[in-house]
Amino acid sequence: MVPIGAVDITFILLSVYVSNQTNQTLYVASAMMSLGAVGTLLMALIPVPKYKLIGQYLGLASVSSYVLMLASIANNVSGYTKKIFYNGMMMIFYTVGNFLGPFVMAPRFAPHYVQGLVIYFCAMEIAALLLLFARWKMAIVNKERLAQPSDVATNVEDDLTDVQDPNFIYRL
């Protein structure tokens, strides 16, 4: 049996590598979230307990999307206050999700917890779609900014947000 931590680290390293090679952080994050969702669904559907481990290992792919989301915030949010706000909100919602997650696996769903796993699957797919939506919105802004370059030079000292800075290009 492969330790879960090794699988987790493998997915993180693989997703970061693919993201760096393709320069597509949000596509990779969305794909890893969807792969994790498939793993979660497999845990719900596979009847043989020893084969459920396949689903559990695939489910760990979603952890790498969290790492890529943090990288996306670091790369795509400009402005000191805004960056602190986004990082704080990410941490708060991550904590709330980890707090509420065990309640989805209620004792009344035992011993297979199919309903809880389906809820996790749906939440993960919604997250994957939201990542794609965020990427789409940022790509539109990039296209507009590249089509009409700004004549105004901006400095880091100006502490402009990514929305205020006409020269800011999102890393997708």
PDB file of N, CA and C in Angstrom, residues 87-144:
ATOM      1  N   ASN A  87      -6.049  36.471   0.265  1.00  0.00           N
ATOM      2  CA  ASN A  87      -5.408  35.378   1.003  1.00  0.00           C
ATOM      3  C   ASN A  87      -6.166  35.062   2.287  1.00  0.00           C
ATOM      4  N   GLY A  88      -6.646  36.092   2.962  1.00  0.00           N
ATOM      5  CA  GLY A  88      -7.437  35.879   4.174  1.00  0.00           C
ATOM      6  C   GLY A  88      -8.739  35.151   3.882  1.00  0.00           C
ATOM      7  N   MET A  89      -9.428  35.554   2.817  1.00  0.00           N
ATOM      8  CA  MET A  89     -10.680  34.891   2.451  1.00  0.00           C
ATOM      9  C   MET A  89     -10.447  33.439   2.045  1.00  0.00           C
ATOM     10  N   MET A  90      -9.358  33.204   1.338  1.00  0.00           N
ATOM     11  CA  MET A  90      -9.023  31.827   0.951  1.00  0.00           C
ATOM     12  C   MET A  90      -8.838  30.969   2.193  1.00  0.00           C
ATOM     13  N   MET A  91      -8.123  31.491   3.167  1.00  0.00           N
ATOM     14  CA  MET A  91      -7.881  30.741   4.397  1.00  0.00           C
ATOM     15  C   MET A  91      -9.171  30.541   5.190  1.00  0.00           C
ATOM     16  N   ILE A  92      -9.998  31.570   5.262  1.00  0.00           N
ATOM     17  CA  ILE A  92     -11.264  31.455   6.003  1.00  0.00           C
ATOM     18  C   ILE A  92     -12.161  30.400   5.365  1.00  0.00           C
ATOM     19  N   PHE A  93     -12.352  30.469   4.051  1.00  0.00           N
ATOM     20  CA  PHE A  93     -13.247  29.511   3.396  1.00  0.00           C
ATOM     21  C   PHE A  93     -12.672  28.100   3.378  1.00  0.00           C
ATOM     22  N   TYR A  94     -11.365  27.983   3.301  1.00  0.00           N
ATOM     23  CA  TYR A  94     -10.725  26.663   3.409  1.00  0.00           C
ATOM     24  C   TYR A  94     -10.989  26.074   4.796  1.00  0.00           C
ATOM     25  N   THR A  95     -10.886  26.907   5.817  1.00  0.00           N
ATOM     26  CA  THR A  95     -11.149  26.462   7.186  1.00  0.00           C
ATOM     27  C   THR A  95     -12.616  26.087   7.366  1.00  0.00           C
ATOM     28  N   VAL A  96     -13.516  26.909   6.853  1.00  0.00           N
ATOM     29  CA  VAL A  96     -14.954  26.613   6.957  1.00  0.00           C
ATOM     30  C   VAL A  96     -15.270  25.302   6.241  1.00  0.00           C
ATOM     31  N   GLY A  97     -14.690  25.109   5.069  1.00  0.00           N
ATOM     32  CA  GLY A  97     -14.908  23.859   4.335  1.00  0.00           C
ATOM     33  C   GLY A  97     -14.410  22.652   5.099  1.00  0.00           C
ATOM     34  N   ASN A  98     -13.239  22.778   5.711  1.00  0.00           N
ATOM     35  CA  ASN A  98     -12.708  21.668   6.506  1.00  0.00           C
ATOM     36  C   ASN A  98     -13.527  21.432   7.768  1.00  0.00           C
ATOM     37  N   PHE A  99     -14.131  22.475   8.294  1.00  0.00           N
ATOM     38  CA  PHE A  99     -14.984  22.318   9.471  1.00  0.00           C
ATOM     39  C   PHE A  99     -16.303  21.643   9.097  1.00  0.00           C
ATOM     40  N   LEU A 100     -16.902  22.063   7.993  1.00  0.00           N
ATOM     41  CA  LEU A 100     -18.210  21.534   7.597  1.00  0.00           C
ATOM     42  C   LEU A 100     -18.130  20.170   6.919  1.00  0.00           C
ATOM     43  N   GLY A 101     -16.995  19.858   6.317  1.00  0.00           N
ATOM     44  CA  GLY A 101     -16.839  18.594   5.594  1.00  0.00           C
ATOM     45  C   GLY A 101     -17.242  17.360   6.375  1.00  0.00           C
ATOM     46  N   PRO A 102     -16.786  17.207   7.616  1.00  0.00           N
ATOM     47  CA  PRO A 102     -17.165  16.011   8.375  1.00  0.00           C
ATOM     48  C   PRO A 102     -18.669  15.888   8.628  1.00  0.00           C
ATOM     49  N   PHE A 103     -19.384  17.007   8.648  1.00  0.00           N
ATOM     50  CA  PHE A 103     -20.828  16.937   8.859  1.00  0.00           C
ATOM     51  C   PHE A 103     -21.543  16.327   7.656  1.00  0.00           C
ATOM     52  N   VAL A 104     -20.917  16.416   6.485  1.00  0.00           N
ATOM     53  CA  VAL A 104     -21.485  15.804   5.282  1.00  0.00           C
ATOM     54  C   VAL A 104     -21.423  14.283   5.390  1.00  0.00           C
ATOM     55  N   MET A 105     -20.436  13.790   6.112  1.00  0.00           N
ATOM     56  CA  MET A 105     -20.284  12.345   6.307  1.00  0.00           C
ATOM     57  C   MET A 105     -21.004  11.934   7.597  1.00  0.00           C
ATOM     58  N   ALA A 106     -22.272  12.249   7.649  1.00  0.00           N
ATOM     59  CA  ALA A 106     -23.077  12.015   8.847  1.00  0.00           C
ATOM     60  C   ALA A 106     -23.227  10.520   9.126  1.00  0.00           C
ATOM     61  N   PRO A 107     -23.365  10.160  10.397  1.00  0.00           N
ATOM     62  CA  PRO A 107     -23.514   8.742  10.768  1.00  0.00           C
ATOM     63  C   PRO A 107     -24.702   8.062  10.087  1.00  0.00           C
ATOM     64  N   ARG A 108     -25.721   8.834   9.752  1.00  0.00           N
ATOM     65  CA  ARG A 108     -26.893   8.213   9.109  1.00  0.00           C
ATOM     66  C   ARG A 108     -26.571   7.701   7.702  1.00  0.00           C
ATOM     67  N   PHE A 109     -25.450   8.148   7.119  1.00  0.00           N
ATOM     68  CA  PHE A 109     -25.034   7.684   5.797  1.00  0.00           C
ATOM     69  C   PHE A 109     -24.137   6.449   5.865  1.00  0.00           C
ATOM     70  N   ALA A 110     -23.788   6.040   7.071  1.00  0.00           N
ATOM     71  CA  ALA A 110     -22.883   4.891   7.264  1.00  0.00           C
ATOM     72  C   ALA A 110     -23.534   3.622   6.734  1.00  0.00           C
ATOM     73  N   PRO A 111     -22.807   2.632   6.338  1.00  0.00           N
ATOM     74  CA  PRO A 111     -21.357   2.511   6.374  1.00  0.00           C
ATOM     75  C   PRO A 111     -20.681   2.967   5.081  1.00  0.00           C
ATOM     76  N   HIS A 112     -21.458   3.244   4.019  1.00  0.00           N
ATOM     77  CA  HIS A 112     -20.835   3.540   2.718  1.00  0.00           C
ATOM     78  C   HIS A 112     -20.704   5.034   2.425  1.00  0.00           C
ATOM     79  N   TYR A 113     -21.483   5.862   3.075  1.00  0.00           N
ATOM     80  CA  TYR A 113     -21.406   7.321   2.944  1.00  0.00           C
ATOM     81  C   TYR A 113     -21.567   7.800   1.506  1.00  0.00           C
ATOM     82  N   VAL A 114     -22.404   7.123   0.745  1.00  0.00           N
ATOM     83  CA  VAL A 114     -22.582   7.464  -0.669  1.00  0.00           C
ATOM     84  C   VAL A 114     -23.102   8.896  -0.825  1.00  0.00           C
ATOM     85  N   GLN A 115     -24.096   9.273  -0.014  1.00  0.00           N
ATOM     86  CA  GLN A 115     -24.653  10.621  -0.133  1.00  0.00           C
ATOM     87  C   GLN A 115     -23.588  11.686   0.135  1.00  0.00           C
ATOM     88  N   GLY A 116     -22.785  11.477   1.156  1.00  0.00           N
ATOM     89  CA  GLY A 116     -21.724  12.432   1.473  1.00  0.00           C
ATOM     90  C   GLY A 116     -20.701  12.537   0.360  1.00  0.00           C
ATOM     91  N   LEU A 117     -20.333  11.405  -0.225  1.00  0.00           N
ATOM     92  CA  LEU A 117     -19.354  11.412  -1.318  1.00  0.00           C
ATOM     93  C   LEU A 117     -19.916  12.086  -2.567  1.00  0.00           C
ATOM     94  N   VAL A 118     -21.208  11.907  -2.810  1.00  0.00           N
ATOM     95  CA  VAL A 118     -21.840  12.576  -3.953  1.00  0.00           C
ATOM     96  C   VAL A 118     -21.871  14.091  -3.722  1.00  0.00           C
ATOM     97  N   ILE A 119     -22.116  14.504  -2.485  1.00  0.00           N
ATOM     98  CA  ILE A 119     -22.079  15.935  -2.159  1.00  0.00           C
ATOM     99  C   ILE A 119     -20.677  16.488  -2.392  1.00  0.00           C
ATOM    100  N   TYR A 120     -19.657  15.757  -1.952  1.00  0.00           N
ATOM    101  CA  TYR A 120     -18.273  16.176  -2.206  1.00  0.00           C
ATOM    102  C   TYR A 120     -18.011  16.280  -3.704  1.00  0.00           C
ATOM    103  N   PHE A 121     -18.466  15.271  -4.454  1.00  0.00           N
ATOM    104  CA  PHE A 121     -18.283  15.274  -5.906  1.00  0.00           C
ATOM    105  C   PHE A 121     -18.885  16.537  -6.520  1.00  0.00           C
ATOM    106  N   CYS A 122     -20.118  16.844  -6.158  1.00  0.00           N
ATOM    107  CA  CYS A 122     -20.793  18.027  -6.708  1.00  0.00           C
ATOM    108  C   CYS A 122     -20.052  19.313  -6.338  1.00  0.00           C
ATOM    109  N   ALA A 123     -19.620  19.420  -5.092  1.00  0.00           N
ATOM    110  CA  ALA A 123     -18.893  20.618  -4.651  1.00  0.00           C
ATOM    111  C   ALA A 123     -17.581  20.770  -5.415  1.00  0.00           C
ATOM    112  N   MET A 124     -16.899  19.658  -5.647  1.00  0.00           N
ATOM    113  CA  MET A 124     -15.626  19.721  -6.368  1.00  0.00           C
ATOM    114  C   MET A 124     -15.831  20.110  -7.832  1.00  0.00           C
ATOM    115  N   GLU A 125     -16.875  19.615  -8.439  1.00  0.00           N
ATOM    116  CA  GLU A 125     -17.145  19.973  -9.835  1.00  0.00           C
ATOM    117  C   GLU A 125     -17.570  21.434  -9.955  1.00  0.00           C
ATOM    118  N   ILE A 126     -18.326  21.924  -8.983  1.00  0.00           N
ATOM    119  CA  ILE A 126     -18.675  23.349  -8.971  1.00  0.00           C
ATOM    120  C   ILE A 126     -17.404  24.186  -8.850  1.00  0.00           C
ATOM    121  N   ALA A 127     -16.493  23.772  -7.972  1.00  0.00           N
ATOM    122  CA  ALA A 127     -15.221  24.490  -7.814  1.00  0.00           C
ATOM    123  C   ALA A 127     -14.422  24.475  -9.116  1.00  0.00           C
ATOM    124  N   ALA A 128     -14.399  23.340  -9.804  1.00  0.00           N
ATOM    125  CA  ALA A 128     -13.673  23.247 -11.080  1.00  0.00           C
ATOM    126  C   ALA A 128     -14.279  24.195 -12.116  1.00  0.00           C
ATOM    127  N   LEU A 129     -15.598  24.258 -12.163  1.00  0.00           N
ATOM    128  CA  LEU A 129     -16.264  25.166 -13.104  1.00  0.00           C
ATOM    129  C   LEU A 129     -16.008  26.628 -12.747  1.00  0.00           C
ATOM    130  N   LEU A 130     -15.972  26.943 -11.461  1.00  0.00           N
ATOM    131  CA  LEU A 130     -15.685  28.313 -11.040  1.00  0.00           C
ATOM    132  C   LEU A 130     -14.253  28.720 -11.392  1.00  0.00           C
ATOM    133  N   LEU A 131     -13.327  27.780 -11.313  1.00  0.00           N
ATOM    134  CA  LEU A 131     -11.952  28.067 -11.738  1.00  0.00           C
ATOM    135  C   LEU A 131     -11.915  28.390 -13.234  1.00  0.00           C
ATOM    136  N   LEU A 132     -12.656  27.632 -14.020  1.00  0.00           N
ATOM    137  CA  LEU A 132     -12.715  27.901 -15.462  1.00  0.00           C
ATOM    138  C   LEU A 132     -13.373  29.248 -15.749  1.00  0.00           C
ATOM    139  N   PHE A 133     -14.404  29.577 -14.973  1.00  0.00           N
ATOM    140  CA  PHE A 133     -15.075  30.870 -15.138  1.00  0.00           C
ATOM    141  C   PHE A 133     -14.114  32.020 -14.812  1.00  0.00           C
ATOM    142  N   ALA A 134     -13.364  31.891 -13.715  1.00  0.00           N
ATOM    143  CA  ALA A 134     -12.397  32.929 -13.334  1.00  0.00           C
ATOM    144  C   ALA A 134     -11.343  33.096 -14.427  1.00  0.00           C
ATOM    145  N   ARG A 135     -10.879  31.982 -14.981  1.00  0.00           N
ATOM    146  CA  ARG A 135      -9.883  32.045 -16.050  1.00  0.00           C
ATOM    147  C   ARG A 135     -10.452  32.751 -17.278  1.00  0.00           C
ATOM    148  N   TRP A 136     -11.689  32.423 -17.623  1.00  0.00           N
ATOM    149  CA  TRP A 136     -12.356  33.030 -18.773  1.00  0.00           C
ATOM    150  C   TRP A 136     -12.461  34.545 -18.600  1.00  0.00           C
ATOM    151  N   LYS A 137     -12.878  34.990 -17.406  1.00  0.00           N
ATOM    152  CA  LYS A 137     -13.005  36.426 -17.143  1.00  0.00           C
ATOM    153  C   LYS A 137     -11.646  37.125 -17.235  1.00  0.00           C
ATOM    154  N   MET A 138     -10.613  36.515 -16.673  1.00  0.00           N
ATOM    155  CA  MET A 138      -9.280  37.113 -16.727  1.00  0.00           C
ATOM    156  C   MET A 138      -8.752  37.146 -18.159  1.00  0.00           C
ATOM    157  N   ALA A 139      -9.057  36.132 -18.951  1.00  0.00           N
ATOM    158  CA  ALA A 139      -8.617  36.102 -20.355  1.00  0.00           C
ATOM    159  C   ALA A 139      -9.265  37.231 -21.150  1.00  0.00           C
ATOM    160  N   ILE A 140     -10.524  37.526 -20.866  1.00  0.00           N
ATOM    161  CA  ILE A 140     -11.213  38.635 -21.540  1.00  0.00           C
ATOM    162  C   ILE A 140     -10.527  39.961 -21.212  1.00  0.00           C
ATOM    163  N   VAL A 141     -10.215  40.170 -19.938  1.00  0.00           N
ATOM    164  CA  VAL A 141      -9.537  41.409 -19.527  1.00  0.00           C
ATOM    165  C   VAL A 141      -8.163  41.493 -20.187  1.00  0.00           C
ATOM    166  N   ASN A 142      -7.434  40.375 -20.215  1.00  0.00           N
ATOM    167  CA  ASN A 142      -6.119  40.364 -20.871  1.00  0.00           C
ATOM    168  C   ASN A 142      -6.231  40.766 -22.339  1.00  0.00           C
ATOM    169  N   LYS A 143      -7.220  40.206 -23.027  1.00  0.00           N
ATOM    170  CA  LYS A 143      -7.398  40.500 -24.451  1.00  0.00           C
ATOM    171  C   LYS A 143      -7.681  41.989 -24.665  1.00  0.00           C
ATOM    172  N   GLU A 144      -8.532  42.563 -23.807  1.00  0.00           N
ATOM    173  CA  GLU A 144      -8.848  43.992 -23.913  1.00  0.00           C
ATOM    174  C   GLU A 144      -7.614  44.850 -23.641  1.00  0.00           C
TER     175      GLU A 144
END
